[in-house]
Structures are given as structure tokens and as C-alpha cells.
Amino acid sequence: MKKFAFVFPGQGSQTVGMMQAWEGNAASDKVLRLANEALNEDLTGLIANGPVEQLNLTTFTQPAMLAASVAMFEAWQAAGGPQASVMAGHSLGEYAALTAAGAMDLQDAVRAVRVRADAMQAAVPVGTGAMAAILGLEDDAVLAVCQQSAQSEVVEAVNFNAPAQVVIAGHVDAVERAMEAAKQAGAKRAVRLPVSAPFHSSLLRPAAVVLQDALNKIDIQAPKVSVIHNVDVQTHQSPDAIRQALVDQAWHPVRWTQTIEAMASQGVTHIVECGPGKVLSGLVRRINRDLVGLSVNDPQSMQKAIDVLREEA
């Protein structure tokens, strides 16, 4: 058996109809039903039918993506798929990883990410913050560009997604200055992202306070499978350490490149993205060409991934 890791996608991979292929799957249907009950609203209907404008609102996107990713994981479990040796999730996806690893109850996690989403949106008034992807510039150069472009405002590197693929966030004007400076420094592209808040920047610190209070009220267990956290690229067993990693994550960078490299250093050969979209599986070979990236987003891709992992080396 090959050694593999599960990774779970974050905000931005959502689409109306993303669970359509799973309709009638008892394991995934149960997860969606529990998510509906946790929020006392029809999340399943929103996922199935939209409207897309509502699904794309942070307050709905985060619980919808969490529920969809965990639903696909539970379908994998029900199909007798092999067990991962380690897990991680990109930003919001870390909650799916912790739920899949048995550290958090699904309904608690759904309610927590609703609080997280609302707190993140409330932390910075709409129109004040921005995010942009900087492509084709080394990490150190992006950090230098942010430092020179801040000018008493905030602009920071917040997602280290792959080599020469870094997302920055902060005040709108500072982000615009950094985009221009990045191009002058040799970046291939600098692209504004269609988001409503400067996620993972220090401007989100007020959201962390609200999130801390919410996480203190829910039961967290030691995970049954190791989860590598975004903020420190470490695994934690103690509930308090897990809570702190989630709180810090809200206003610190996502260190995704280091997370995937940490998995490779543990002997992982295959990275399986479990959830809507194929963003993370697409990043795998950009980070480490020795790794194989697979995605599970419908029953066919699930079976293909199971077959690949069971093939003789």
C-alpha cells in the first residue's frame, strides 16, 4: 500500500451543484443532513440550487465547503477506502481535516466555521481590504515588496501556495502598490482576487478573538490521524494547542508549500484532495515533482483514487 495524505480545499472551490454526483450516497447525504440541522437552515438546497451569489457569501461558503468536503470523506470511508497517514486542509479546509481525523464533531465544526466566517467578514469593512495573487516571484522578493509597499498601511504575504505562487492581503491601496511593485520586481502576473476580506492578514486579528471564544465552547479531542496545521506546519495532540493553532491561523499565513513538503519528508507518496474542485491536487507537482496528486470530487474519481492507492508499487 502506498503512503498517502488527505488534503481538504478551502474557500474558492465552491460551485453550485458541487454535491450533485453524490446524491443518494447514504454516507454523504447523512453529513449534509447533520450540517443542515447544525445551522437550522437548508445548506443542502443552497449547494444544489444556489443562487451562486448567496453560496459565494463567506457566511455560507465556509459551512458549505466544510460539509461538502466531510461528506466526500465519509463516502470514501463507506466505500472501504484506505486510511491516510496524515491530513491537512488549506485555510478553512483545516476544519474538514480535523473533523475527518476525529478531533471535532461535524456539527460543532459547522457552527464554528459559521462564527469564523461572520467574524472574518466583520473584522474589516467591505471595500477596505483586498487580496492579490503574485505569480512568478520568489517568496523573499514578495516579502520585500510588501514591506516597501505598506507605507503605514498593511500588506502581507498570507498564502504560500506553491513556489513562485504567493497571495498577499491587506488594505486596498497597499495591495495595489504591492501589485505594481511586484511587476517591477519581475513578477509574471499580479492579479486581484474576488474576495470580500483580506483573509489571513493581521487585519483579521479581531476575528481571532471572536473565534477563540467559539472554539473554547466546543469539545476538541486528540485527532486519530495526525493533522499538519497551516500556521506552524506542526501536528498537535492537545485540544488547547489545536484551538490555538486555529485561532492563530485566522490572522497568520497559510504555509501550504511547507505543509506538502512536510508530508513528503514523512514518506508520503500520494496526496489525495478530498472535496470540491482540484486546486490543491494541481499544486502538488508544482511543490514537489516526486509526489502524485489525486482528487476525489465525485464517485468516479473516488474509485480511481482508491484503485491507484491499491495498485502494487
PDB file of C-alpha atoms in Angstrom:
ATOM      1  CA  MET A   1       0.000   0.000   0.000  1.00  0.00           C
ATOM      2  CA  LYS A   2       1.262   3.429  -0.873  1.00  0.00           C
ATOM      3  CA  LYS A   3       1.545   6.048   1.874  1.00  0.00           C
ATOM      4  CA  PHE A   4      -0.889   8.881   1.277  1.00  0.00           C
ATOM      5  CA  ALA A   5      -2.231  12.069   2.819  1.00  0.00           C
ATOM      6  CA  PHE A   6      -5.679  13.602   2.619  1.00  0.00           C
ATOM      7  CA  VAL A   7      -5.871  17.355   1.993  1.00  0.00           C
ATOM      8  CA  PHE A   8      -9.061  19.404   2.078  1.00  0.00           C
ATOM      9  CA  PRO A   9      -9.734  22.540  -0.016  1.00  0.00           C
ATOM     10  CA  GLY A  10     -10.626  25.980   1.259  1.00  0.00           C
ATOM     11  CA  GLN A  11     -12.838  28.849   0.209  1.00  0.00           C
ATOM     12  CA  GLY A  12     -12.937  29.496  -3.533  1.00  0.00           C
ATOM     13  CA  SER A  13     -13.544  25.923  -4.713  1.00  0.00           C
ATOM     14  CA  GLN A  14     -17.303  26.104  -4.158  1.00  0.00           C
ATOM     15  CA  THR A  15     -19.742  25.742  -7.081  1.00  0.00           C
ATOM     16  CA  VAL A  16     -23.500  25.364  -7.273  1.00  0.00           C
ATOM     17  CA  GLY A  17     -24.224  21.654  -7.784  1.00  0.00           C
ATOM     18  CA  MET A  18     -20.911  20.506  -6.282  1.00  0.00           C
ATOM     19  CA  MET A  19     -22.631  17.591  -4.495  1.00  0.00           C
ATOM     20  CA  GLN A  20     -24.866  16.532  -7.400  1.00  0.00           C
ATOM     21  CA  ALA A  21     -22.825  13.435  -8.286  1.00  0.00           C
ATOM     22  CA  TRP A  22     -23.158  12.187  -4.691  1.00  0.00           C
ATOM     23  CA  GLU A  23     -26.966  12.379  -4.443  1.00  0.00           C
ATOM     24  CA  GLY A  24     -28.302   9.148  -2.992  1.00  0.00           C
ATOM     25  CA  ASN A  25     -24.996   8.216  -1.326  1.00  0.00           C
ATOM     26  CA  ALA A  26     -26.075   7.389   2.226  1.00  0.00           C
ATOM     27  CA  ALA A  27     -22.797   8.476   3.851  1.00  0.00           C
ATOM     28  CA  SER A  28     -22.577  11.878   2.155  1.00  0.00           C
ATOM     29  CA  ASP A  29     -26.322  12.527   2.485  1.00  0.00           C
ATOM     30  CA  LYS A  30     -26.061  11.995   6.259  1.00  0.00           C
ATOM     31  CA  VAL A  31     -23.278  14.593   6.563  1.00  0.00           C
ATOM     32  CA  LEU A  32     -25.310  17.196   4.671  1.00  0.00           C
ATOM     33  CA  ARG A  33     -28.373  16.472   6.808  1.00  0.00           C
ATOM     34  CA  LEU A  34     -26.347  16.945  10.011  1.00  0.00           C
ATOM     35  CA  ALA A  35     -24.932  20.217   8.662  1.00  0.00           C
ATOM     36  CA  ASN A  36     -28.458  21.466   7.917  1.00  0.00           C
ATOM     37  CA  GLU A  37     -29.504  20.613  11.474  1.00  0.00           C
ATOM     38  CA  ALA A  38     -26.441  22.301  12.990  1.00  0.00           C
ATOM     39  CA  LEU A  39     -27.339  25.640  11.375  1.00  0.00           C
ATOM     40  CA  ASN A  40     -31.103  25.117  11.223  1.00  0.00           C
ATOM     41  CA  GLU A  41     -31.083  26.074   7.540  1.00  0.00           C
ATOM     42  CA  ASP A  42     -31.180  24.339   4.155  1.00  0.00           C
ATOM     43  CA  LEU A  43     -27.489  24.243   3.282  1.00  0.00           C
ATOM     44  CA  THR A  44     -28.136  21.228   1.016  1.00  0.00           C
ATOM     45  CA  GLY A  45     -30.605  23.222  -1.077  1.00  0.00           C
ATOM     46  CA  LEU A  46     -28.199  26.146  -1.393  1.00  0.00           C
ATOM     47  CA  ILE A  47     -25.394  23.812  -2.507  1.00  0.00           C
ATOM     48  CA  ALA A  48     -27.690  22.122  -5.035  1.00  0.00           C
ATOM     49  CA  ASN A  49     -29.550  25.107  -6.464  1.00  0.00           C
ATOM     50  CA  GLY A  50     -27.802  28.332  -5.438  1.00  0.00           C
ATOM     51  CA  PRO A  51     -28.225  31.178  -6.053  1.00  0.00           C
ATOM     52  CA  VAL A  52     -24.488  31.411  -6.713  1.00  0.00           C
ATOM     53  CA  GLU A  53     -24.335  34.923  -5.190  1.00  0.00           C
ATOM     54  CA  GLN A  54     -25.538  33.526  -1.858  1.00  0.00           C
ATOM     55  CA  LEU A  55     -23.262  30.473  -1.950  1.00  0.00           C
ATOM     56  CA  ASN A  56     -20.306  32.801  -2.579  1.00  0.00           C
ATOM     57  CA  LEU A  57     -21.032  34.870   0.548  1.00  0.00           C
ATOM     58  CA  THR A  58     -18.407  33.935   3.134  1.00  0.00           C
ATOM     59  CA  THR A  59     -21.029  33.181   5.790  1.00  0.00           C
ATOM     60  CA  PHE A  60     -22.494  30.431   3.558  1.00  0.00           C
ATOM     61  CA  THR A  61     -19.356  29.382   1.667  1.00  0.00           C
ATOM     62  CA  GLN A  62     -17.444  28.236   4.715  1.00  0.00           C
ATOM     63  CA  PRO A  63     -20.031  25.835   6.202  1.00  0.00           C
ATOM     64  CA  ALA A  64     -20.987  24.630   2.694  1.00  0.00           C
ATOM     65  CA  MET A  65     -17.389  23.777   1.769  1.00  0.00           C
ATOM     66  CA  LEU A  66     -16.792  22.105   5.141  1.00  0.00           C
ATOM     67  CA  ALA A  67     -19.922  19.967   4.789  1.00  0.00           C
ATOM     68  CA  ALA A  68     -19.154  19.027   1.176  1.00  0.00           C
ATOM     69  CA  SER A  69     -15.563  18.007   1.939  1.00  0.00           C
ATOM     70  CA  VAL A  70     -16.504  15.926   5.000  1.00  0.00           C
ATOM     71  CA  ALA A  71     -19.378  14.354   3.034  1.00  0.00           C
ATOM     72  CA  MET A  72     -16.920  13.151   0.389  1.00  0.00           C
ATOM     73  CA  PHE A  73     -14.567  11.855   3.071  1.00  0.00           C
ATOM     74  CA  GLU A  74     -17.381   9.877   4.698  1.00  0.00           C
ATOM     75  CA  ALA A  75     -18.290   8.433   1.292  1.00  0.00           C
ATOM     76  CA  TRP A  76     -14.643   7.316   0.954  1.00  0.00           C
ATOM     77  CA  GLN A  77     -14.834   5.666   4.368  1.00  0.00           C
ATOM     78  CA  ALA A  78     -18.098   3.917   3.493  1.00  0.00           C
ATOM     79  CA  ALA A  79     -16.569   2.657   0.218  1.00  0.00           C
ATOM     80  CA  GLY A  80     -13.778   0.983   2.188  1.00  0.00           C
ATOM     81  CA  GLY A  81     -11.094   3.399   1.023  1.00  0.00           C
ATOM     82  CA  PRO A  82      -7.685   3.080   2.693  1.00  0.00           C
ATOM     83  CA  GLN A  83      -6.681   5.137   5.724  1.00  0.00           C
ATOM     84  CA  ALA A  84      -4.474   8.197   5.314  1.00  0.00           C
ATOM     85  CA  SER A  85      -1.314   8.503   7.395  1.00  0.00           C
ATOM     86  CA  VAL A  86      -1.627  12.279   7.764  1.00  0.00           C
ATOM     87  CA  MET A  87      -4.070  15.080   6.872  1.00  0.00           C
ATOM     88  CA  ALA A  88      -4.146  18.834   6.322  1.00  0.00           C
ATOM     89  CA  GLY A  89      -6.528  21.441   4.976  1.00  0.00           C
ATOM     90  CA  HIS A  90      -5.953  24.746   3.227  1.00  0.00           C
ATOM     91  CA  SER A  91      -7.286  27.533   5.464  1.00  0.00           C
ATOM     92  CA  LEU A  92     -10.966  26.652   6.005  1.00  0.00           C
ATOM     93  CA  GLY A  93     -10.076  23.100   4.911  1.00  0.00           C
ATOM     94  CA  GLU A  94      -8.206  22.604   8.184  1.00  0.00           C
ATOM     95  CA  TYR A  95     -11.597  22.273   9.904  1.00  0.00           C
ATOM     96  CA  ALA A  96     -12.548  19.492   7.473  1.00  0.00           C
ATOM     97  CA  ALA A  97      -9.223  17.767   8.195  1.00  0.00           C
ATOM     98  CA  LEU A  98      -9.790  17.946  11.950  1.00  0.00           C
ATOM     99  CA  THR A  99     -13.354  16.660  11.559  1.00  0.00           C
ATOM    100  CA  ALA A 100     -12.208  13.786   9.336  1.00  0.00           C
ATOM    101  CA  ALA A 101      -9.441  12.996  11.839  1.00  0.00           C
ATOM    102  CA  GLY A 102     -11.968  12.726  14.675  1.00  0.00           C
ATOM    103  CA  ALA A 103     -10.788  15.814  16.563  1.00  0.00           C
ATOM    104  CA  MET A 104     -14.032  17.753  16.045  1.00  0.00           C
ATOM    105  CA  ASP A 105     -17.680  16.764  15.839  1.00  0.00           C
ATOM    106  CA  LEU A 106     -19.153  17.701  12.449  1.00  0.00           C
ATOM    107  CA  GLN A 107     -21.965  19.836  13.866  1.00  0.00           C
ATOM    108  CA  ASP A 108     -19.609  21.667  16.212  1.00  0.00           C
ATOM    109  CA  ALA A 109     -17.254  22.305  13.287  1.00  0.00           C
ATOM    110  CA  VAL A 110     -20.075  23.623  11.084  1.00  0.00           C
ATOM    111  CA  ARG A 111     -21.190  26.046  13.778  1.00  0.00           C
ATOM    112  CA  ALA A 112     -17.580  27.106  14.445  1.00  0.00           C
ATOM    113  CA  VAL A 113     -16.896  27.948  10.797  1.00  0.00           C
ATOM    114  CA  ARG A 114     -20.115  29.969  10.635  1.00  0.00           C
ATOM    115  CA  VAL A 115     -18.787  32.050  13.560  1.00  0.00           C
ATOM    116  CA  ARG A 116     -15.376  32.204  11.842  1.00  0.00           C
ATOM    117  CA  ALA A 117     -16.889  33.372   8.558  1.00  0.00           C
ATOM    118  CA  ASP A 118     -19.007  36.082  10.160  1.00  0.00           C
ATOM    119  CA  ALA A 119     -16.134  37.268  12.355  1.00  0.00           C
ATOM    120  CA  MET A 120     -13.746  37.458   9.397  1.00  0.00           C
ATOM    121  CA  GLN A 121     -16.237  39.470   7.384  1.00  0.00           C
ATOM    122  CA  ALA A 122     -16.978  41.794  10.289  1.00  0.00           C
ATOM    123  CA  ALA A 123     -13.308  42.410  11.137  1.00  0.00           C
ATOM    124  CA  VAL A 124     -12.684  44.605   8.087  1.00  0.00           C
ATOM    125  CA  PRO A 125     -15.401  46.754   6.430  1.00  0.00           C
ATOM    126  CA  VAL A 126     -16.224  45.691   2.866  1.00  0.00           C
ATOM    127  CA  GLY A 127     -14.134  47.710   0.428  1.00  0.00           C
ATOM    128  CA  THR A 128     -11.320  48.333   2.934  1.00  0.00           C
ATOM    129  CA  GLY A 129      -9.299  45.185   2.328  1.00  0.00           C
ATOM    130  CA  ALA A 130      -8.106  43.249  -0.726  1.00  0.00           C
ATOM    131  CA  MET A 131      -6.147  40.178  -1.774  1.00  0.00           C
ATOM    132  CA  ALA A 132      -3.993  39.508  -4.843  1.00  0.00           C
ATOM    133  CA  ALA A 133      -2.041  36.581  -6.277  1.00  0.00           C
ATOM    134  CA  ILE A 134       1.595  37.253  -7.163  1.00  0.00           C
ATOM    135  CA  LEU A 135       2.867  34.765  -9.737  1.00  0.00           C
ATOM    136  CA  GLY A 136       6.447  34.204 -10.802  1.00  0.00           C
ATOM    137  CA  LEU A 137       8.237  35.880  -7.890  1.00  0.00           C
ATOM    138  CA  GLU A 138      10.202  34.128  -5.146  1.00  0.00           C
ATOM    139  CA  ASP A 139       8.872  34.250  -1.574  1.00  0.00           C
ATOM    140  CA  ASP A 140      11.631  36.543  -0.305  1.00  0.00           C
ATOM    141  CA  ALA A 141      11.014  39.010  -3.123  1.00  0.00           C
ATOM    142  CA  VAL A 142       7.277  39.083  -2.339  1.00  0.00           C
ATOM    143  CA  LEU A 143       8.025  39.733   1.331  1.00  0.00           C
ATOM    144  CA  ALA A 144      10.342  42.607   0.368  1.00  0.00           C
ATOM    145  CA  VAL A 145       7.721  44.064  -1.981  1.00  0.00           C
ATOM    146  CA  CYS A 146       5.125  44.006   0.810  1.00  0.00           C
ATOM    147  CA  GLN A 147       7.495  45.696   3.233  1.00  0.00           C
ATOM    148  CA  GLN A 148       8.286  48.549   0.841  1.00  0.00           C
ATOM    149  CA  SER A 149       4.643  48.974  -0.244  1.00  0.00           C
ATOM    150  CA  ALA A 150       2.982  49.129   3.181  1.00  0.00           C
ATOM    151  CA  GLN A 151       3.659  52.857   3.824  1.00  0.00           C
ATOM    152  CA  SER A 152       1.958  52.816   7.273  1.00  0.00           C
ATOM    153  CA  GLU A 153      -0.815  50.520   5.973  1.00  0.00           C
ATOM    154  CA  VAL A 154      -0.945  46.714   5.994  1.00  0.00           C
ATOM    155  CA  VAL A 155       0.049  44.441   3.106  1.00  0.00           C
ATOM    156  CA  GLU A 156       1.401  40.977   3.865  1.00  0.00           C
ATOM    157  CA  ALA A 157       2.119  37.630   2.229  1.00  0.00           C
ATOM    158  CA  VAL A 158      -0.700  35.402   3.500  1.00  0.00           C
ATOM    159  CA  ASN A 159      -0.775  32.209   1.377  1.00  0.00           C
ATOM    160  CA  PHE A 160       2.427  30.451   0.356  1.00  0.00           C
ATOM    161  CA  ASN A 161       0.616  28.134  -2.054  1.00  0.00           C
ATOM    162  CA  ALA A 162       3.481  26.866  -4.216  1.00  0.00           C
ATOM    163  CA  PRO A 163       6.919  28.058  -5.312  1.00  0.00           C
ATOM    164  CA  ALA A 164       6.507  31.440  -7.032  1.00  0.00           C
ATOM    165  CA  GLN A 165       2.774  31.474  -6.216  1.00  0.00           C
ATOM    166  CA  VAL A 166       2.060  33.694  -3.223  1.00  0.00           C
ATOM    167  CA  VAL A 167      -1.121  35.533  -2.203  1.00  0.00           C
ATOM    168  CA  ILE A 168      -0.893  38.920  -0.494  1.00  0.00           C
ATOM    169  CA  ALA A 169      -3.557  40.723   1.531  1.00  0.00           C
ATOM    170  CA  GLY A 170      -4.141  43.987   3.388  1.00  0.00           C
ATOM    171  CA  HIS A 171      -5.509  47.472   2.799  1.00  0.00           C
ATOM    172  CA  VAL A 172      -6.710  48.077  -0.766  1.00  0.00           C
ATOM    173  CA  ASP A 173      -4.229  50.849  -1.603  1.00  0.00           C
ATOM    174  CA  ALA A 174      -1.296  48.970  -0.098  1.00  0.00           C
ATOM    175  CA  VAL A 175      -2.205  45.826  -2.050  1.00  0.00           C
ATOM    176  CA  GLU A 176      -2.401  47.886  -5.256  1.00  0.00           C
ATOM    177  CA  ARG A 177       1.043  49.388  -4.542  1.00  0.00           C
ATOM    178  CA  ALA A 178       2.468  45.932  -3.872  1.00  0.00           C
ATOM    179  CA  MET A 179       0.990  44.549  -7.097  1.00  0.00           C
ATOM    180  CA  GLU A 180       2.704  47.288  -9.097  1.00  0.00           C
ATOM    181  CA  ALA A 181       5.983  46.850  -7.213  1.00  0.00           C
ATOM    182  CA  ALA A 182       5.834  43.080  -7.750  1.00  0.00           C
ATOM    183  CA  LYS A 183       5.529  43.558 -11.511  1.00  0.00           C
ATOM    184  CA  GLN A 184       8.500  45.927 -11.451  1.00  0.00           C
ATOM    185  CA  ALA A 185      10.443  43.314  -9.458  1.00  0.00           C
ATOM    186  CA  GLY A 186       9.856  40.724 -12.187  1.00  0.00           C
ATOM    187  CA  ALA A 187       6.552  39.026 -11.304  1.00  0.00           C
ATOM    188  CA  LYS A 188       4.857  37.427 -14.311  1.00  0.00           C
ATOM    189  CA  ARG A 189       1.412  38.426 -13.072  1.00  0.00           C
ATOM    190  CA  ALA A 190      -0.265  40.226 -10.174  1.00  0.00           C
ATOM    191  CA  VAL A 191      -3.993  39.526 -10.047  1.00  0.00           C
ATOM    192  CA  ARG A 192      -6.647  40.929  -7.678  1.00  0.00           C
ATOM    193  CA  LEU A 193      -8.768  38.157  -6.191  1.00  0.00           C
ATOM    194  CA  PRO A 194     -12.570  38.391  -5.983  1.00  0.00           C
ATOM    195  CA  VAL A 195     -12.830  38.162  -2.188  1.00  0.00           C
ATOM    196  CA  SER A 196     -14.618  40.253   0.397  1.00  0.00           C
ATOM    197  CA  ALA A 197     -11.939  40.412   3.116  1.00  0.00           C
ATOM    198  CA  PRO A 198      -8.114  40.331   3.457  1.00  0.00           C
ATOM    199  CA  PHE A 199      -8.031  36.781   4.836  1.00  0.00           C
ATOM    200  CA  HIS A 200      -5.055  35.638   6.928  1.00  0.00           C
ATOM    201  CA  SER A 201      -3.639  39.153   7.252  1.00  0.00           C
ATOM    202  CA  SER A 202      -3.074  40.851  10.609  1.00  0.00           C
ATOM    203  CA  LEU A 203      -6.172  42.966   9.874  1.00  0.00           C
ATOM    204  CA  LEU A 204      -8.137  39.831  10.791  1.00  0.00           C
ATOM    205  CA  ARG A 205      -6.856  39.784  14.368  1.00  0.00           C
ATOM    206  CA  PRO A 206     -10.244  40.976  15.768  1.00  0.00           C
ATOM    207  CA  ALA A 207     -11.841  37.887  14.194  1.00  0.00           C
ATOM    208  CA  ALA A 208      -9.431  35.653  16.092  1.00  0.00           C
ATOM    209  CA  VAL A 209     -10.770  36.929  19.419  1.00  0.00           C
ATOM    210  CA  VAL A 210     -14.339  36.007  18.443  1.00  0.00           C
ATOM    211  CA  LEU A 211     -13.192  32.640  17.113  1.00  0.00           C
ATOM    212  CA  GLN A 212     -11.291  31.871  20.328  1.00  0.00           C
ATOM    213  CA  ASP A 213     -14.479  32.298  22.337  1.00  0.00           C
ATOM    214  CA  ALA A 214     -16.427  29.995  19.988  1.00  0.00           C
ATOM    215  CA  LEU A 215     -13.739  27.286  19.978  1.00  0.00           C
ATOM    216  CA  ASN A 216     -13.482  27.370  23.776  1.00  0.00           C
ATOM    217  CA  LYS A 217     -17.127  26.278  23.923  1.00  0.00           C
ATOM    218  CA  ILE A 218     -16.773  23.130  21.830  1.00  0.00           C
ATOM    219  CA  ASP A 219     -15.239  19.766  22.615  1.00  0.00           C
ATOM    220  CA  ILE A 220     -11.985  19.007  20.793  1.00  0.00           C
ATOM    221  CA  GLN A 221     -10.257  15.627  21.015  1.00  0.00           C
ATOM    222  CA  ALA A 222      -6.777  14.412  20.104  1.00  0.00           C
ATOM    223  CA  PRO A 223      -7.009  13.543  16.388  1.00  0.00           C
ATOM    224  CA  LYS A 224      -6.937   9.844  15.414  1.00  0.00           C
ATOM    225  CA  VAL A 225      -4.835  10.772  12.363  1.00  0.00           C
ATOM    226  CA  SER A 226      -2.125  13.447  12.525  1.00  0.00           C
ATOM    227  CA  VAL A 227      -3.176  16.850  11.140  1.00  0.00           C
ATOM    228  CA  ILE A 228      -0.496  19.303   9.998  1.00  0.00           C
ATOM    229  CA  HIS A 229      -1.608  22.840  10.844  1.00  0.00           C
ATOM    230  CA  ASN A 230      -1.296  25.764   8.421  1.00  0.00           C
ATOM    231  CA  VAL A 231       0.122  28.243  10.870  1.00  0.00           C
ATOM    232  CA  ASP A 232       3.159  26.370  12.220  1.00  0.00           C
ATOM    233  CA  VAL A 233       3.438  23.259   9.982  1.00  0.00           C
ATOM    234  CA  GLN A 234       3.228  21.144  13.157  1.00  0.00           C
ATOM    235  CA  THR A 235       0.916  18.428  14.433  1.00  0.00           C
ATOM    236  CA  HIS A 236      -0.812  18.865  17.781  1.00  0.00           C
ATOM    237  CA  GLN A 237      -2.472  16.390  20.134  1.00  0.00           C
ATOM    238  CA  SER A 238      -3.656  18.647  22.932  1.00  0.00           C
ATOM    239  CA  PRO A 239      -7.098  20.235  22.450  1.00  0.00           C
ATOM    240  CA  ASP A 240      -5.807  23.626  23.658  1.00  0.00           C
ATOM    241  CA  ALA A 241      -2.918  23.553  21.184  1.00  0.00           C
ATOM    242  CA  ILE A 242      -5.348  22.705  18.353  1.00  0.00           C
ATOM    243  CA  ARG A 243      -7.627  25.587  19.382  1.00  0.00           C
ATOM    244  CA  GLN A 244      -4.674  27.976  19.457  1.00  0.00           C
ATOM    245  CA  ALA A 245      -3.491  26.852  16.006  1.00  0.00           C
ATOM    246  CA  LEU A 246      -6.973  27.519  14.591  1.00  0.00           C
ATOM    247  CA  VAL A 247      -7.184  30.933  16.262  1.00  0.00           C
ATOM    248  CA  ASP A 248      -3.731  31.961  15.035  1.00  0.00           C
ATOM    249  CA  GLN A 249      -4.493  30.655  11.548  1.00  0.00           C
ATOM    250  CA  ALA A 250      -7.239  33.259  11.080  1.00  0.00           C
ATOM    251  CA  TRP A 251      -4.695  36.096  11.005  1.00  0.00           C
ATOM    252  CA  HIS A 252      -1.431  34.406  10.007  1.00  0.00           C
ATOM    253  CA  PRO A 253      -0.198  32.996   6.683  1.00  0.00           C
ATOM    254  CA  VAL A 254      -1.168  29.604   5.277  1.00  0.00           C
ATOM    255  CA  ARG A 255       2.152  27.785   4.801  1.00  0.00           C
ATOM    256  CA  TRP A 256       0.935  25.313   2.203  1.00  0.00           C
ATOM    257  CA  THR A 257       4.215  24.697   0.381  1.00  0.00           C
ATOM    258  CA  GLN A 258       5.883  23.758   3.670  1.00  0.00           C
ATOM    259  CA  THR A 259       2.901  21.571   4.624  1.00  0.00           C
ATOM    260  CA  ILE A 260       3.194  19.458   1.467  1.00  0.00           C
ATOM    261  CA  GLU A 261       6.979  19.256   1.845  1.00  0.00           C
ATOM    262  CA  ALA A 262       6.495  18.096   5.450  1.00  0.00           C
ATOM    263  CA  MET A 263       4.263  15.285   4.186  1.00  0.00           C
ATOM    264  CA  ALA A 264       6.906  14.263   1.637  1.00  0.00           C
ATOM    265  CA  SER A 265       9.546  14.212   4.373  1.00  0.00           C
ATOM    266  CA  GLN A 266       7.354  11.723   6.290  1.00  0.00           C
ATOM    267  CA  GLY A 267       7.418   9.325   3.329  1.00  0.00           C
ATOM    268  CA  VAL A 268       4.070  10.276   1.801  1.00  0.00           C
ATOM    269  CA  THR A 269       3.983   9.411  -1.910  1.00  0.00           C
ATOM    270  CA  HIS A 270       0.428  10.407  -2.860  1.00  0.00           C
ATOM    271  CA  ILE A 271      -1.649  13.471  -1.912  1.00  0.00           C
ATOM    272  CA  VAL A 272      -5.413  12.983  -2.226  1.00  0.00           C
ATOM    273  CA  GLU A 273      -7.520  16.155  -2.366  1.00  0.00           C
ATOM    274  CA  CYS A 274     -10.909  15.361  -0.823  1.00  0.00           C
ATOM    275  CA  GLY A 275     -13.573  17.958  -1.623  1.00  0.00           C
ATOM    276  CA  PRO A 276     -14.904  20.195  -4.383  1.00  0.00           C
ATOM    277  CA  GLY A 277     -12.507  21.309  -7.118  1.00  0.00           C
ATOM    278  CA  LYS A 278      -8.939  20.345  -7.975  1.00  0.00           C
ATOM    279  CA  VAL A 279      -6.950  23.351  -6.750  1.00  0.00           C
ATOM    280  CA  LEU A 280      -4.788  21.528  -4.201  1.00  0.00           C
ATOM    281  CA  SER A 281      -4.087  18.451  -6.332  1.00  0.00           C
ATOM    282  CA  GLY A 282      -2.994  20.869  -9.061  1.00  0.00           C
ATOM    283  CA  LEU A 283      -0.447  22.458  -6.703  1.00  0.00           C
ATOM    284  CA  VAL A 284       1.135  19.169  -5.672  1.00  0.00           C
ATOM    285  CA  ARG A 285       3.572  18.761  -8.582  1.00  0.00           C
ATOM    286  CA  ARG A 286       4.451  22.449  -8.529  1.00  0.00           C
ATOM    287  CA  ILE A 287       5.596  21.935  -4.945  1.00  0.00           C
ATOM    288  CA  ASN A 288       7.249  18.518  -5.247  1.00  0.00           C
ATOM    289  CA  ARG A 289       7.544  16.647  -8.550  1.00  0.00           C
ATOM    290  CA  ASP A 290       8.062  13.324  -6.764  1.00  0.00           C
ATOM    291  CA  LEU A 291       4.533  13.406  -5.317  1.00  0.00           C
ATOM    292  CA  VAL A 292       1.409  12.157  -7.066  1.00  0.00           C
ATOM    293  CA  GLY A 293      -1.694  14.344  -6.713  1.00  0.00           C
ATOM    294  CA  LEU A 294      -5.169  12.801  -6.890  1.00  0.00           C
ATOM    295  CA  SER A 295      -8.590  14.377  -6.424  1.00  0.00           C
ATOM    296  CA  VAL A 296     -11.834  12.998  -5.001  1.00  0.00           C
ATOM    297  CA  ASN A 297     -14.818  15.110  -6.019  1.00  0.00           C
ATOM    298  CA  ASP A 298     -17.277  12.547  -7.431  1.00  0.00           C
ATOM    299  CA  PRO A 299     -17.782   8.765  -7.089  1.00  0.00           C
ATOM    300  CA  GLN A 300     -15.754   8.041 -10.244  1.00  0.00           C
ATOM    301  CA  SER A 301     -12.676   9.987  -9.109  1.00  0.00           C
ATOM    302  CA  MET A 302     -13.027   8.388  -5.668  1.00  0.00           C
ATOM    303  CA  GLN A 303     -12.888   4.891  -7.132  1.00  0.00           C
ATOM    304  CA  LYS A 304      -9.977   5.842  -9.361  1.00  0.00           C
ATOM    305  CA  ALA A 305      -8.021   7.171  -6.366  1.00  0.00           C
ATOM    306  CA  ILE A 306      -8.764   4.021  -4.339  1.00  0.00           C
ATOM    307  CA  ASP A 307      -7.603   1.860  -7.256  1.00  0.00           C
ATOM    308  CA  VAL A 308      -4.371   3.862  -7.669  1.00  0.00           C
ATOM    309  CA  LEU A 309      -3.551   3.591  -3.959  1.00  0.00           C
ATOM    310  CA  ARG A 310      -4.175  -0.160  -4.006  1.00  0.00           C
ATOM    311  CA  GLU A 311      -2.069  -0.868  -7.074  1.00  0.00           C
ATOM    312  CA  GLU A 312       1.136  -2.771  -6.449  1.00  0.00           C
ATOM    313  CA  ALA A 313       4.145  -0.459  -6.474  1.00  0.00           C
TER     314      ALA A 313
END
